[in-house]
XYZ file of C-alpha atoms in Angstrom:
310
model
C 138.397 61.561 134.869
C 140.962 59.403 136.642
C 138.904 56.736 138.431
C 141.866 55.731 140.655
C 141.538 58.971 142.613
C 137.740 59.197 142.727
C 136.721 60.016 146.285
C 140.162 61.355 147.162
C 141.417 64.925 147.346
C 144.893 64.781 145.822
C 147.209 67.711 146.427
C 150.284 69.318 144.959
C 153.233 69.933 147.252
C 152.032 73.486 147.955
C 148.754 72.087 149.352
C 146.591 73.073 146.388
C 144.252 70.419 145.036
C 144.817 68.690 141.729
C 141.237 68.798 140.482
C 140.165 65.560 138.799
C 138.586 67.202 135.738
C 135.977 65.290 133.748
C 138.006 65.923 130.594
C 141.744 66.729 130.703
C 141.246 69.225 127.854
C 138.568 71.254 129.681
C 138.973 72.430 133.328
C 135.614 71.401 134.772
C 134.485 68.778 137.279
C 130.783 68.062 137.899
C 129.454 65.362 140.164
C 126.143 64.312 141.689
C 127.682 63.433 145.015
C 127.224 62.883 148.714
C 129.021 63.329 151.998
C 128.797 61.006 154.983
C 130.747 60.404 158.194
C 134.324 59.180 157.673
C 134.407 59.354 153.875
C 137.827 60.365 152.577
C 136.665 63.648 151.034
C 135.181 65.054 154.255
C 137.212 67.523 156.357
C 140.177 67.635 153.972
C 141.533 71.209 153.965
C 142.619 72.270 150.488
C 142.578 75.167 148.062
C 142.727 75.626 144.298
C 142.439 78.331 141.674
C 139.107 76.899 140.557
C 135.710 78.191 141.636
C 133.823 75.570 143.667
C 130.018 75.617 143.723
C 127.849 73.224 145.736
C 124.056 72.965 145.836
C 122.504 70.742 148.513
C 119.880 68.393 147.075
C 118.952 66.527 150.235
C 119.813 66.777 153.916
C 122.156 69.204 155.660
C 125.899 69.718 155.447
C 128.435 72.457 156.043
C 131.508 73.998 154.481
C 134.479 75.434 156.298
C 135.976 78.386 154.400
C 139.067 80.011 155.888
C 138.040 78.782 159.316
C 134.395 79.908 159.088
C 131.758 77.164 159.231
C 128.812 77.755 156.897
C 125.792 75.499 157.413
C 123.819 74.553 154.318
C 120.265 73.247 154.186
C 118.433 71.548 151.339
C 118.222 73.949 148.398
C 121.103 76.159 149.572
C 124.120 76.901 147.372
C 127.617 77.967 148.339
C 130.199 79.458 145.973
C 133.788 79.173 147.231
C 136.100 81.694 145.617
C 139.490 80.964 144.098
C 142.366 79.983 146.429
C 140.337 79.788 149.658
C 141.092 77.092 152.241
C 137.951 74.976 152.452
C 136.476 71.555 153.125
C 133.090 69.847 153.433
C 131.597 68.752 156.751
C 128.985 66.092 157.486
C 126.327 67.307 159.951
C 124.121 65.303 162.331
C 126.021 62.110 161.411
C 123.747 61.785 158.375
C 124.206 61.604 154.628
C 123.741 64.762 152.574
C 123.437 64.783 148.790
C 124.600 67.595 146.555
C 125.716 68.691 143.111
C 129.278 69.977 142.979
C 130.670 72.072 140.130
C 134.368 72.953 140.100
C 135.648 75.032 137.197
C 138.660 77.191 136.468
C 137.795 80.909 136.118
C 139.833 81.095 132.893
C 136.768 79.617 131.162
C 135.132 83.033 131.615
C 138.078 85.015 130.290
C 137.106 85.317 126.639
C 138.965 88.647 126.427
C 141.139 90.894 128.566
C 138.202 93.288 128.920
C 135.930 90.556 130.307
C 138.682 89.313 132.610
C 139.396 92.767 134.054
C 135.786 93.977 134.255
C 133.889 90.880 135.336
C 136.250 88.207 136.662
C 139.291 89.692 138.411
C 137.284 92.055 140.650
C 135.715 88.966 142.241
C 138.387 86.254 142.251
C 141.132 88.663 143.381
C 139.046 90.257 146.140
C 140.021 88.755 149.529
C 136.790 90.134 150.998
C 134.892 87.566 148.909
C 135.955 84.201 150.269
C 132.517 82.666 149.642
C 128.926 83.510 148.759
C 125.945 81.684 150.260
C 122.528 81.569 148.596
C 119.799 80.577 151.058
C 116.355 81.307 152.498
C 114.579 84.068 150.595
C 117.523 85.352 148.597
C 116.129 86.192 145.164
C 118.887 84.249 143.424
C 118.494 80.972 145.354
C 116.102 79.358 142.913
C 117.821 80.480 139.669
C 121.262 79.262 140.753
C 119.834 76.025 142.188
C 117.999 75.251 138.949
C 121.142 75.799 136.898
C 123.188 73.615 139.234
C 120.695 70.746 139.104
C 121.103 70.675 135.310
C 124.897 70.386 135.488
C 125.314 66.577 135.850
C 123.413 66.017 132.594
C 125.733 68.275 130.583
C 129.051 67.517 132.283
C 130.667 66.219 129.079
C 129.444 69.069 126.860
C 132.083 71.797 127.185
C 129.986 74.401 125.364
C 126.926 73.863 127.577
C 129.061 73.849 130.716
C 130.614 77.147 129.622
C 127.185 78.626 128.889
C 125.857 77.569 132.294
C 128.958 78.931 134.029
C 128.385 82.347 132.449
C 124.793 82.280 133.724
C 125.987 81.407 137.216
C 128.666 84.089 137.080
C 126.052 86.683 136.137
C 124.132 85.748 139.300
C 127.338 85.914 141.355
C 128.096 89.405 140.043
C 124.604 90.583 140.959
C 124.923 89.102 144.430
C 128.309 90.772 144.943
C 126.973 94.137 143.774
C 124.246 93.964 146.416
C 126.548 93.202 149.328
C 129.824 94.979 148.577
C 130.534 98.598 147.658
C 131.754 99.206 144.138
C 135.168 100.307 145.422
C 136.558 98.405 148.379
C 140.078 98.741 149.670
C 141.231 95.284 150.692
C 144.510 93.619 151.468
C 145.551 89.993 151.478
C 145.638 88.117 154.782
C 149.283 87.343 155.658
C 148.123 84.779 158.229
C 146.609 82.643 155.475
C 149.918 82.688 153.608
C 151.715 81.550 156.767
C 149.239 78.701 157.145
C 149.719 77.645 153.520
C 153.496 77.591 154.118
C 152.995 75.185 157.016
C 150.615 73.012 154.963
C 153.326 72.874 152.309
C 155.955 71.834 154.867
C 153.776 68.978 156.110
C 152.952 67.788 152.585
C 156.658 67.612 151.709
C 157.944 66.114 154.981
C 155.084 63.947 156.281
C 157.127 60.762 155.741
C 159.681 61.970 158.275
C 159.460 62.585 162.021
C 157.852 66.059 162.003
C 157.688 68.095 165.222
C 155.582 71.076 166.210
C 158.737 73.213 166.337
C 159.559 72.270 162.733
C 156.047 73.064 161.530
C 156.101 76.478 163.233
C 159.659 77.098 162.038
C 158.665 76.541 158.407
C 156.673 79.797 158.643
C 159.089 81.448 161.088
C 156.407 81.833 163.757
C 155.959 80.746 167.360
C 154.435 77.458 168.459
C 151.474 79.290 169.971
C 150.697 81.156 166.748
C 151.156 77.916 164.804
C 148.556 76.225 167.012
C 146.234 79.218 166.705
C 146.391 79.244 162.900
C 145.692 75.518 162.585
C 142.747 75.836 164.957
C 141.484 78.834 162.971
C 141.696 77.340 159.503
C 141.141 73.608 160.021
C 139.831 73.229 163.558
C 142.563 70.864 164.735
C 146.088 71.005 166.111
C 149.143 70.912 163.810
C 150.010 67.382 164.926
C 146.428 66.192 164.437
C 146.487 67.710 160.952
C 149.783 65.891 160.260
C 148.313 62.540 161.346
C 145.161 63.171 159.325
C 147.330 64.009 156.284
C 149.299 60.775 156.706
C 146.065 58.777 156.903
C 144.823 60.363 153.677
C 148.058 59.225 152.046
C 147.427 55.738 153.426
C 143.988 55.836 151.793
C 145.544 56.850 148.467
C 147.939 53.894 148.557
C 145.167 51.495 149.592
C 143.076 52.670 146.654
C 145.760 52.814 143.983
C 148.468 50.241 144.775
C 148.893 46.586 145.777
C 151.468 47.456 148.469
C 151.322 45.606 151.773
C 150.284 47.418 154.941
C 153.883 47.233 156.175
C 155.083 48.963 153.004
C 152.368 51.600 153.243
C 153.198 52.315 156.891
C 156.830 52.842 155.929
C 155.846 55.141 153.044
C 153.574 57.354 155.142
C 155.630 58.070 158.252
C 154.059 55.546 160.623
C 156.164 53.428 162.959
C 154.487 50.123 162.276
C 151.223 48.714 160.977
C 149.504 48.624 164.359
C 149.922 52.361 164.985
C 148.921 53.148 161.407
C 145.780 51.034 161.682
C 144.789 52.582 165.011
C 145.238 56.108 163.675
C 143.528 55.331 160.367
C 140.472 53.968 162.169
C 140.278 57.172 164.221
C 139.898 59.308 161.110
C 138.088 56.994 158.680
C 136.088 54.697 160.931
C 137.487 51.429 159.597
C 140.716 49.467 159.475
C 143.010 49.837 156.434
C 142.170 46.268 155.396
C 138.428 46.899 155.550
C 138.852 50.188 153.697
C 140.813 48.513 150.889
C 138.183 45.787 150.573
C 135.313 48.308 150.478
C 136.981 50.448 147.847
C 138.382 47.644 145.682
C 135.722 48.733 143.198
C 134.125 52.187 143.198
C 131.005 51.959 145.358
C 127.516 52.930 144.289
C 126.784 56.624 144.548
C 123.868 55.944 146.887
C 125.431 56.363 150.329
C 122.607 54.389 151.946
C 124.100 51.226 150.474
C 127.477 52.066 152.001
C 126.242 53.094 155.438
C 123.291 50.739 155.819
C 120.873 53.521 156.670
C 117.474 54.637 155.465
C 118.254 58.303 155.991
């Protein structure tokens, strides 16, 4: 794991996340984590080929998947399918604790037969953007128990693989209960348009980007551009752009000794004052305070960071 990017969601130019795997030779990331107001990994829209699984250990939180907000209570699990636009959300302004397991589906593909029979029908089905295990679902307890074991085996590739197969068996059973065996589906062209605009912003955020340019990158109208951003990320295109720039500011604050003036120049802000004002809006602190707080990775216990007994 690269400690310099812990707590950050780092993206490729196409908007997909570069998952910070525990071991570069095995595509799996497991963490006993938390989400709180204003942390840098909350409300960061992204997608990746990996399967993302989260079990809530304490408190309440939510996930946005393709514009749908899914609330999760203690004990609930959500499985986000491959290549879905998603992000975590803090609820009630309180800390929630969870286990997160991100793994590439290729780990399951021991043969072409397994890939075609058991993996592709799920990861390539646009009707399955996520699965939620909650309340009295018969699989809630089995999948939760497996997930709670994951942090202890995170560096054992064989055990992680074994546990992933067990989870995938549960996922297949859940899918078989809720979807017909043969479903005619088609990909959502609107999602592809949105990903094109995310890509444009990620490539050009250092420049003066206008709403017309964002819409033009997908060859759509300004009104449809606004509608798609509100659908998928719950904010306007320009708000998303400013949020993206602030995440880049956070990356530089965490990983470089550059001055605030240099960082402002590198991230498309016209001056330190405007950058600091905008950064505080999204992350609840000034860039200087953020750099000081994150000079060393903080304790996992969010209560120490937030000064709360929740």
